[in-house]
PDB file of C-alpha atoms in Angstrom:
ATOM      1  CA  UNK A   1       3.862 -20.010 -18.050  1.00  0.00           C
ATOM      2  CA  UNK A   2       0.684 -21.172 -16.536  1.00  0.00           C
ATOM      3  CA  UNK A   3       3.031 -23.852 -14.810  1.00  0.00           C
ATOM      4  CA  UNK A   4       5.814 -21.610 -13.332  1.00  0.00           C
ATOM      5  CA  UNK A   5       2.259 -18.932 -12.417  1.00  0.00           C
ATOM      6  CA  UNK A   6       0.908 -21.781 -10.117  1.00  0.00           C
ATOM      7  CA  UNK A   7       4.620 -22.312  -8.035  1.00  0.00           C
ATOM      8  CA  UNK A   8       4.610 -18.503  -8.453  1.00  0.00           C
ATOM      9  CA  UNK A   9       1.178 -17.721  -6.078  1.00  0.00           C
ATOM     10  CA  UNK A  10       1.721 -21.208  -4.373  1.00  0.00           C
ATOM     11  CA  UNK A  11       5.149 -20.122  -2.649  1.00  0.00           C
ATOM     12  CA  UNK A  12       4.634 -16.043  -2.583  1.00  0.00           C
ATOM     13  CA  UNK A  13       0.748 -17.934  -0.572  1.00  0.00           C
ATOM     14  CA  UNK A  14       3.219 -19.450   1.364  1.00  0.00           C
ATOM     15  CA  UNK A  15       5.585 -17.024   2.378  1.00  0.00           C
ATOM     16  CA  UNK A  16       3.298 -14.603   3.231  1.00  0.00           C
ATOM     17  CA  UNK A  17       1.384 -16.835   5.811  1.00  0.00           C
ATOM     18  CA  UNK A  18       4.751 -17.458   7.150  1.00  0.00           C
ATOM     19  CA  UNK A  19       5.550 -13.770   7.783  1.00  0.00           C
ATOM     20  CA  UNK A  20       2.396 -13.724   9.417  1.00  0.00           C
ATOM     21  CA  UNK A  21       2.657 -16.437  11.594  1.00  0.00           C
ATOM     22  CA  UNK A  22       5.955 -15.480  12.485  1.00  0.00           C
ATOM     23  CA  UNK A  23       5.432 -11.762  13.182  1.00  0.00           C
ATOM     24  CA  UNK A  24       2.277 -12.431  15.251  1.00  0.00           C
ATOM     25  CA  UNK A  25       4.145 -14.978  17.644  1.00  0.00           C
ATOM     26  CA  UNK A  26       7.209 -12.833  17.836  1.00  0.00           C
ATOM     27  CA  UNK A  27       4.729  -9.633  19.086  1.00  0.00           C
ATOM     28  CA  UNK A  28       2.846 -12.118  21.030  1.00  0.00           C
ATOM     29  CA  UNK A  29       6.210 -13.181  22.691  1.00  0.00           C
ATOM     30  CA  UNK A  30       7.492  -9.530  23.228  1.00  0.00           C
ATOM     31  CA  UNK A  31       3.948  -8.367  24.834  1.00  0.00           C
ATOM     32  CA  UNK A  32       3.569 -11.247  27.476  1.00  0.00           C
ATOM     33  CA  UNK A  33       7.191  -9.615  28.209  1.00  0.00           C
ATOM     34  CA  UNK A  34       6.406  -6.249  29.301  1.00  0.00           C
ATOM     35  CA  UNK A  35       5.380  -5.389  32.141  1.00  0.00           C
ATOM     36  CA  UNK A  36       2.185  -3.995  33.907  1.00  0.00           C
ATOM     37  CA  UNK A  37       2.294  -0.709  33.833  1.00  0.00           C
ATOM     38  CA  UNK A  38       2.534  -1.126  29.809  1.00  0.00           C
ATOM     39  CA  UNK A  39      -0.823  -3.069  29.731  1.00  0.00           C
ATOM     40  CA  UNK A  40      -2.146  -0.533  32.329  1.00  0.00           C
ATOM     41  CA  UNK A  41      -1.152   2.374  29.613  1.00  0.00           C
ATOM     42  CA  UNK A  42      -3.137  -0.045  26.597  1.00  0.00           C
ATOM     43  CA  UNK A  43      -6.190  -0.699  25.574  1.00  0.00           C
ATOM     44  CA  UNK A  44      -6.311  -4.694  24.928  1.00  0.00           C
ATOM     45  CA  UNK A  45      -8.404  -4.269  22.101  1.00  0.00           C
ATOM     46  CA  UNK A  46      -6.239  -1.878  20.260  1.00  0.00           C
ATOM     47  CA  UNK A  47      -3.015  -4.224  21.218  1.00  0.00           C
ATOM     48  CA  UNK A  48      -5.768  -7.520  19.932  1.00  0.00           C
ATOM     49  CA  UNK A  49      -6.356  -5.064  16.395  1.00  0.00           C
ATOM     50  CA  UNK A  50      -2.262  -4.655  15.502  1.00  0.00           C
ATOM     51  CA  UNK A  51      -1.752  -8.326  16.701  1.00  0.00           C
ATOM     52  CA  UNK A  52      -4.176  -9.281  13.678  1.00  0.00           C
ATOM     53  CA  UNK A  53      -5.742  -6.488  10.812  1.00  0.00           C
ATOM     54  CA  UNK A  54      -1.987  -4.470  11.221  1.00  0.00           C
ATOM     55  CA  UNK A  55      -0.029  -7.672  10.492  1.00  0.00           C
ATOM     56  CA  UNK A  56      -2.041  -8.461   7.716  1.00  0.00           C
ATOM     57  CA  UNK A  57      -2.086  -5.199   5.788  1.00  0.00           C
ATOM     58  CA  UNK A  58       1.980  -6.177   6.052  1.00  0.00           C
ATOM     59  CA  UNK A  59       1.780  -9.261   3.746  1.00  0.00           C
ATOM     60  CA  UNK A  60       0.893  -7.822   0.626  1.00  0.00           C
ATOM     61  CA  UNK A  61       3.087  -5.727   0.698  1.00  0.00           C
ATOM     62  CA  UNK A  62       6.194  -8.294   1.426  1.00  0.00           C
ATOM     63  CA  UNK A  63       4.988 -10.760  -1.215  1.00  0.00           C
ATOM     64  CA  UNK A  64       3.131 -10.394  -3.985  1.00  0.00           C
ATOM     65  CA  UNK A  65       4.528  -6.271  -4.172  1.00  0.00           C
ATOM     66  CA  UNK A  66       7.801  -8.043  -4.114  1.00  0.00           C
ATOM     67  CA  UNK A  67       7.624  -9.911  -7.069  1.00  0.00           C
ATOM     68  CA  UNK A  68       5.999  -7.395  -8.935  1.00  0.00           C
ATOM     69  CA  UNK A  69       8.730  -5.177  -8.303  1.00  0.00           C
ATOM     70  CA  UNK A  70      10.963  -7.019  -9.710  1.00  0.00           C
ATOM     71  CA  UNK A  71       9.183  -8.477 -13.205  1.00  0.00           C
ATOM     72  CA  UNK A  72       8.405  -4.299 -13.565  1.00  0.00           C
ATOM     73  CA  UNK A  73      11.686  -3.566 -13.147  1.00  0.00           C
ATOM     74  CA  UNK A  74      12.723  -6.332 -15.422  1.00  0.00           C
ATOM     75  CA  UNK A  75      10.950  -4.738 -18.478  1.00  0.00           C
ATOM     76  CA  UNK A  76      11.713  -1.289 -17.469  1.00  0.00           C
ATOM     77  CA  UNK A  77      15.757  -1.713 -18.148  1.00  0.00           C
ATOM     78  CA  UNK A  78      14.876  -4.251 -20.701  1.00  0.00           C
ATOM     79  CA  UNK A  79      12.285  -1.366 -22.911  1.00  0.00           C
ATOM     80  CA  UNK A  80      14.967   1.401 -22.302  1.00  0.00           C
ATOM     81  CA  UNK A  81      17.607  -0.447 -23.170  1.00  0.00           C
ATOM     82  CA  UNK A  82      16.325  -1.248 -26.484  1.00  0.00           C
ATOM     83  CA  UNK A  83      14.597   2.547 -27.041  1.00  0.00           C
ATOM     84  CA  UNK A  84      18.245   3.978 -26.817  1.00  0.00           C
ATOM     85  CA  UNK A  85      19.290   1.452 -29.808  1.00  0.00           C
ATOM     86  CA  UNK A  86      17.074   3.024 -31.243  1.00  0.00           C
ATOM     87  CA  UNK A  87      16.808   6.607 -30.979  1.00  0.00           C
ATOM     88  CA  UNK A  88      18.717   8.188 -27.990  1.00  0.00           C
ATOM     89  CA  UNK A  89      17.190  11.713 -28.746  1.00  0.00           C
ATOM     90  CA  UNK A  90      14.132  10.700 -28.207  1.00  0.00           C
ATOM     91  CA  UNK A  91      14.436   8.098 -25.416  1.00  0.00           C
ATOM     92  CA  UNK A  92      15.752  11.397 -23.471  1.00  0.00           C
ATOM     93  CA  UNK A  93      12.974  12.906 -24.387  1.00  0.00           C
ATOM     94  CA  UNK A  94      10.506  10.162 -22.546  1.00  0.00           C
ATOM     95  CA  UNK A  95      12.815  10.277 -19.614  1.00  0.00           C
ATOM     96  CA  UNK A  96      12.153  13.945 -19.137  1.00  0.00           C
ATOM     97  CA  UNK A  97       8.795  13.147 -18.633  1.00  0.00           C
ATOM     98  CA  UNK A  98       8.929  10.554 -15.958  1.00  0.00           C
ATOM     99  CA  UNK A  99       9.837  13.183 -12.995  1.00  0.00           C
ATOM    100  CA  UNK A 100       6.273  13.909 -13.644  1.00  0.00           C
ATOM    101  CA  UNK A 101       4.556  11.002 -13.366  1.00  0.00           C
ATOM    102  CA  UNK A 102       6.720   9.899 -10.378  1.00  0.00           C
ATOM    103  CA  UNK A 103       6.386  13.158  -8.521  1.00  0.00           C
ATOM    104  CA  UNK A 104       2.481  12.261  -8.321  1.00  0.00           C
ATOM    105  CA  UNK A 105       3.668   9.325  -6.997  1.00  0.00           C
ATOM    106  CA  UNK A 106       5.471  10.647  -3.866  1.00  0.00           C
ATOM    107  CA  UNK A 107       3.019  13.332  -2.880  1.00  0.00           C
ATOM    108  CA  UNK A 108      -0.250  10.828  -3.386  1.00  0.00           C
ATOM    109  CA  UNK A 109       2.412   8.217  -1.273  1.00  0.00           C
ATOM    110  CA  UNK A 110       3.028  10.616   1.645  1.00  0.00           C
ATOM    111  CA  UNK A 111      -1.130  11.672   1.955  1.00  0.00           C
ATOM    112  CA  UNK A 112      -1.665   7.593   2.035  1.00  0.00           C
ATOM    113  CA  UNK A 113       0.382   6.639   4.321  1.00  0.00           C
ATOM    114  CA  UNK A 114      -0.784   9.423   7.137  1.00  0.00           C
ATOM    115  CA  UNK A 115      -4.197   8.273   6.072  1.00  0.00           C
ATOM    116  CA  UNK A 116      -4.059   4.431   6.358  1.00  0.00           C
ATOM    117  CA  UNK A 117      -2.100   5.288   9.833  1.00  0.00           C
ATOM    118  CA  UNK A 118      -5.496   7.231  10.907  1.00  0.00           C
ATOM    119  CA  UNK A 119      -7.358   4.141   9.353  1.00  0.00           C
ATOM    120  CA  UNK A 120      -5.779   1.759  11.382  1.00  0.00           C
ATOM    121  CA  UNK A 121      -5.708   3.696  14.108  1.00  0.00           C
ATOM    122  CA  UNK A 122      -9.676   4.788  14.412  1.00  0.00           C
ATOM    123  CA  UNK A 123      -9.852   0.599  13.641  1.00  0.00           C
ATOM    124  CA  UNK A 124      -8.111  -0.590  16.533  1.00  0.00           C
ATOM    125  CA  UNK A 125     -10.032   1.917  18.349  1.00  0.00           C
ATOM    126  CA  UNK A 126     -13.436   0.208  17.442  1.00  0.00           C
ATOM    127  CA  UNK A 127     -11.954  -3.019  18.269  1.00  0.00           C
ATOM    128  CA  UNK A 128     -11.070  -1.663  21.748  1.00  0.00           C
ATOM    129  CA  UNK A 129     -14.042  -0.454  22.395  1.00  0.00           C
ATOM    130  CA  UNK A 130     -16.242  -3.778  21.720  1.00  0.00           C
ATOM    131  CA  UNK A 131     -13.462  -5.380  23.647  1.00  0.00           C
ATOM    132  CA  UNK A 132     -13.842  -3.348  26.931  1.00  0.00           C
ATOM    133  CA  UNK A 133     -17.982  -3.754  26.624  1.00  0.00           C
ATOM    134  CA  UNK A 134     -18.329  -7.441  25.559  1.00  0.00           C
ATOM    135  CA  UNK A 135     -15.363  -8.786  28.218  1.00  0.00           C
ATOM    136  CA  UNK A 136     -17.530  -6.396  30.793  1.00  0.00           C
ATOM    137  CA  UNK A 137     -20.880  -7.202  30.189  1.00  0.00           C
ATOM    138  CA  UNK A 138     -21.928  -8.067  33.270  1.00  0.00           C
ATOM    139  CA  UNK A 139     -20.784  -4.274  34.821  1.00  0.00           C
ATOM    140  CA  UNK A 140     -22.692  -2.602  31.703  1.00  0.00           C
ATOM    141  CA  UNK A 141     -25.883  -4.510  32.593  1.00  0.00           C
ATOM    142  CA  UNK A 142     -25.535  -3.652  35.889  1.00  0.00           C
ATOM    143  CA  UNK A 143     -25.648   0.068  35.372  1.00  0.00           C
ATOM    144  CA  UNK A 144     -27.839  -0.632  32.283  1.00  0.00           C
ATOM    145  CA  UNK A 145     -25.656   1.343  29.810  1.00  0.00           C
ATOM    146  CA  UNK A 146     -26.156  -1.153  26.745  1.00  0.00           C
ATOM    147  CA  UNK A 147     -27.913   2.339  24.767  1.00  0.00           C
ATOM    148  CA  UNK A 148     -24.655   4.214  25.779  1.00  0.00           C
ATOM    149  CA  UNK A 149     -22.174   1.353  24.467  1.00  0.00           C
ATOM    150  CA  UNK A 150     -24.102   1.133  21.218  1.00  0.00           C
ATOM    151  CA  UNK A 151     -24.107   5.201  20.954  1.00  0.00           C
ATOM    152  CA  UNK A 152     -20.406   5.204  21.941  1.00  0.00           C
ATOM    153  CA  UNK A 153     -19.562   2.169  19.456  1.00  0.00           C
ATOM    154  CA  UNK A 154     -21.633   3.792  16.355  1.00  0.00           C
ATOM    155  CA  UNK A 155     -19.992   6.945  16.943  1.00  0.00           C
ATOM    156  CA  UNK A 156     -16.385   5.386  16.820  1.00  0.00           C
ATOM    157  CA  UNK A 157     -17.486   3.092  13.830  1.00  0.00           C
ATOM    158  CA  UNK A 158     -18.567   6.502  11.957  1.00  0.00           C
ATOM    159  CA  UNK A 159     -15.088   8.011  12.739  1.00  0.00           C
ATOM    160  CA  UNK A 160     -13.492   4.144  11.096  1.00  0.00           C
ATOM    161  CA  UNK A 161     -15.923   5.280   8.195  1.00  0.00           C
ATOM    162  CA  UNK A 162     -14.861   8.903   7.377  1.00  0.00           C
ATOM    163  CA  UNK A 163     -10.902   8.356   7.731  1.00  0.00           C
ATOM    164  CA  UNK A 164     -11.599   5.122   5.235  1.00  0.00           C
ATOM    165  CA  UNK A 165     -13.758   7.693   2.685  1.00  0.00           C
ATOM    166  CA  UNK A 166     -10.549  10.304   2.975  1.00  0.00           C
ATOM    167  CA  UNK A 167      -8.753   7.370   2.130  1.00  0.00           C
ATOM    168  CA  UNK A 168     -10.304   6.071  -0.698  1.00  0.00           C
ATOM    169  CA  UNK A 169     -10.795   9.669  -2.160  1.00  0.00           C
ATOM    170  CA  UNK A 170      -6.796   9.817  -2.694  1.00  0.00           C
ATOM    171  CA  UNK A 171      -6.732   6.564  -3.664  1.00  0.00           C
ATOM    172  CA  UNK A 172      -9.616   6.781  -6.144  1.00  0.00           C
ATOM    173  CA  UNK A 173      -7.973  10.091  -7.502  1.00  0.00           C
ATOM    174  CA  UNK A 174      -4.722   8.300  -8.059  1.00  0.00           C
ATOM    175  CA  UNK A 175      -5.350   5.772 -10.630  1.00  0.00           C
ATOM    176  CA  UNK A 176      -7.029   8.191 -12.939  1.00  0.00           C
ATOM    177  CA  UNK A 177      -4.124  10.415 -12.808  1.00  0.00           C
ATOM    178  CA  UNK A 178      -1.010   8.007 -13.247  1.00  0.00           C
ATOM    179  CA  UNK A 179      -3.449   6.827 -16.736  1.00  0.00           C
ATOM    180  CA  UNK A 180      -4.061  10.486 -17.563  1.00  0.00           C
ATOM    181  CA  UNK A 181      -0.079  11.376 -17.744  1.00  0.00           C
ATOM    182  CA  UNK A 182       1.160   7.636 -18.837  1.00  0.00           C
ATOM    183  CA  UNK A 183      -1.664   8.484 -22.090  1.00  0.00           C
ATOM    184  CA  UNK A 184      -0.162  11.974 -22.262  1.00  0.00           C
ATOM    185  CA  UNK A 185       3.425  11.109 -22.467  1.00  0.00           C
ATOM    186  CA  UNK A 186       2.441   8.545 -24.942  1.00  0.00           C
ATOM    187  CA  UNK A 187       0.840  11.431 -26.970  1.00  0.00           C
ATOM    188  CA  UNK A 188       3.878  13.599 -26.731  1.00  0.00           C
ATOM    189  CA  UNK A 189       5.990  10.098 -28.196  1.00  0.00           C
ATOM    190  CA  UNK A 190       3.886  10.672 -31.267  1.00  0.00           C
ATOM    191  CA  UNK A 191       4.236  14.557 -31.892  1.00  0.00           C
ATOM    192  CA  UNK A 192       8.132  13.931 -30.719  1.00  0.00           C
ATOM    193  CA  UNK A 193       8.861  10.905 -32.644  1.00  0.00           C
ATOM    194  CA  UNK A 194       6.492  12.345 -35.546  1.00  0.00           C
ATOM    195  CA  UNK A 195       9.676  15.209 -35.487  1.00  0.00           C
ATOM    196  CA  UNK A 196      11.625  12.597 -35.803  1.00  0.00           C
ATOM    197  CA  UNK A 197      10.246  10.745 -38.721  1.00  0.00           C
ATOM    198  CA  UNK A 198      10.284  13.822 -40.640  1.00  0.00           C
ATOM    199  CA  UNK A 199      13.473  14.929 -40.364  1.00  0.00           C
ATOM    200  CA  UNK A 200      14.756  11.468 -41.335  1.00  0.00           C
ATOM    201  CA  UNK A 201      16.556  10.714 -37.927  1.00  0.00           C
ATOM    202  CA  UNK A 202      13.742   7.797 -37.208  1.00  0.00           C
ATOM    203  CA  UNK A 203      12.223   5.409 -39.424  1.00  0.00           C
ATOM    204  CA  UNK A 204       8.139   4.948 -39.182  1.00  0.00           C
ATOM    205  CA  UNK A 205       8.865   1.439 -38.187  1.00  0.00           C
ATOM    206  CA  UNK A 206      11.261   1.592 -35.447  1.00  0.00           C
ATOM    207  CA  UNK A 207       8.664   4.900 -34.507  1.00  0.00           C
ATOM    208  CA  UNK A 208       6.513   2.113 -33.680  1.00  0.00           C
ATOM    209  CA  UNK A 209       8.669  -0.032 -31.920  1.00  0.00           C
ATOM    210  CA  UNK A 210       8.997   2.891 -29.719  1.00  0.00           C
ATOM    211  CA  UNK A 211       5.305   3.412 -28.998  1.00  0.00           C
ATOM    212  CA  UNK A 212       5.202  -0.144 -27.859  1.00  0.00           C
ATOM    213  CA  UNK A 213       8.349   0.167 -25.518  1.00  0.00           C
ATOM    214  CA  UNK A 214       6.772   3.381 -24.304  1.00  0.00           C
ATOM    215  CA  UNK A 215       3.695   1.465 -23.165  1.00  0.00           C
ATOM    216  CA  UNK A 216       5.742  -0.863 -21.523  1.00  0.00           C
ATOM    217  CA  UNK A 217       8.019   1.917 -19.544  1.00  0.00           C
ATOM    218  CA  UNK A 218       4.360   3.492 -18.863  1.00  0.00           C
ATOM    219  CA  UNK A 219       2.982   0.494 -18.113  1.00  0.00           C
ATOM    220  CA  UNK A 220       5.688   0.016 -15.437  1.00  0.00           C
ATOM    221  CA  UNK A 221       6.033   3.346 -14.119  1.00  0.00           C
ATOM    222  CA  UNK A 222       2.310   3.181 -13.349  1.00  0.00           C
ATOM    223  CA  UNK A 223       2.539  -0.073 -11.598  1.00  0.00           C
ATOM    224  CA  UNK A 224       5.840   1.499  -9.746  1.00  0.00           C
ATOM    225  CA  UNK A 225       3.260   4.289  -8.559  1.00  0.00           C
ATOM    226  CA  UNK A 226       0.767   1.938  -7.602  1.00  0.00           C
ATOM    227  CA  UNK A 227       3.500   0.257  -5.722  1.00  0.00           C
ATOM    228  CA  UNK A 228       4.220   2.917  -3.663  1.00  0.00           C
ATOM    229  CA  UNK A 229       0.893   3.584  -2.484  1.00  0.00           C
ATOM    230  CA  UNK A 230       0.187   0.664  -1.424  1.00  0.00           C
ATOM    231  CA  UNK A 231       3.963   0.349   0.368  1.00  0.00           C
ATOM    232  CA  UNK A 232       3.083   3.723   1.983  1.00  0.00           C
ATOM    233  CA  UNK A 233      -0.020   2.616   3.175  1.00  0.00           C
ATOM    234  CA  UNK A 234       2.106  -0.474   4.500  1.00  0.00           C
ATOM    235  CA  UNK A 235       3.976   1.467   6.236  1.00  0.00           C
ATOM    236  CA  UNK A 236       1.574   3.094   8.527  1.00  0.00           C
ATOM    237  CA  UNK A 237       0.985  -0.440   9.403  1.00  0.00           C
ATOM    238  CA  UNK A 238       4.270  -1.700  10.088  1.00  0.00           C
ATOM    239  CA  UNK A 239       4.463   0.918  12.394  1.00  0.00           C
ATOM    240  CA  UNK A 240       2.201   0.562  14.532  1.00  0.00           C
ATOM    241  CA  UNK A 241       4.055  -3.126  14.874  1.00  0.00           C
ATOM    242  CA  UNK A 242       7.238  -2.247  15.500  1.00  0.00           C
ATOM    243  CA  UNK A 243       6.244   0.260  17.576  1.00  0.00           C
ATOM    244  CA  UNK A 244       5.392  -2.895  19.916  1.00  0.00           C
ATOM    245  CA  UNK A 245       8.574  -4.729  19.223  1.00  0.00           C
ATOM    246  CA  UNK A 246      10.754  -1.674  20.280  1.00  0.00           C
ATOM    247  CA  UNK A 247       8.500  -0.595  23.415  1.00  0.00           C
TER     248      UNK A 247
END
């Protein structure tokens, strides 16, 4: 395991440079193809900011997300798949409940993606900013307007700030949620599968078989949440790339 672990983060290392390298010198290539009146339009430090900090929120998410995608999925089919051996009455049961937890899921998903857009956004914003002062330093000295650039810099910084506090106030609030329902469900095994026991449909053995399956299918529905958030927040990324690529 610890073997196959090291190719594992070696080659996902790998790729995900790669997809970097490539995806920066294919935007690179498209912008030194449009034409003026684009660049008149831009700011070059917001075009600089999803050259480089956009493109790199975009590697997680096509690497090491990947893989975990797939092991989670792996022992999601695998734990069902043996909980209805044993006991399809109450496997149903634990499937009812998922809607729940993945319901959270989509509506945290949808909040974190408009808010890592805004993130990036009020970023590459900052970025233009020092860009436009320090490449016209001479013209700011002239007028002497360093106070005002600092003013108009902090302000814009603050802005970065507060969108990045929204952000990690949904994203704080998630974790502790997904736990709270995968530990609820997990309760609601017991008092089911308790049922169960008693009425001689279940054994107390294979009732505990099914509380360890059920921490793997919570285990992975949790990590399929997590997942998404952190695809959703992706995706306000990858837009603001391929928004480049199609202009």
């Amino acid at each position: 395991r610890s073997v196959f672990y090291y190719i594992q983060v070696y080659y996902l290392s790998f790729i995900g440079e790669r997809i970097v390298v490539d995806l920066r010198l294919q935007v690179y290539a498209h912008l030194q193809q449009l034409s003026l009146r684009f660049f008149a339009d831009r700011r070059t430090g917001e075009l600089i900011s999803r050259l480089s900090s956009d493109v790199t929120v975009l590697r997680s998410a096509l690497t090491s997300n990947v893989a975990t995608v797939l092991s989670q999925t792996v022992t999601f089919i695998g734990s069902l798949v043996l909980m209805l051996a044993l006991n399809w009455r109450l496997t149903l049961f634990i499937l009812a409940l998922a809607p729940t937890v993945a319901g959270a899921g989509v509506i945290f998903g949808s909040r974190l993606r408009k808010l890592s857009t805004e993130v990036q956004d009020q970023l590459a914003g900052s970025t233009a900013l020092a860009e436009e002062a320090l490449s016209n330093t001479r013209i700011v000295k002239a007028f002497t307007r360093e106070p005002f650039e600092v003013r108009r810099y902090g302000e814009q910084t603050e802005r970065t700030f507060q969108a990045t506090m929204r952000l990690n106030v949904i994203r704080s609030a998630f974790g502790p949620l997904i736990t709270f329902l995968a530990f609820s469900s997990l309760a609601a095994i017991l008092w089911f599968g308790g049922r169960e026991v008693l009425a001689g449909r279940l054994s107390a053995g294979a009732l505990i078989a099914f509380l360890v399956y059920g921490i793997n299918i919570a285990a992975s529905v949790g990590a399929f949440s997590s997942l998404y958030t952190q695809l959703q927040e992706a995706a306000g990324a990858a837009r603001r790339v391929f928004e480049l690529l199609d202009e």
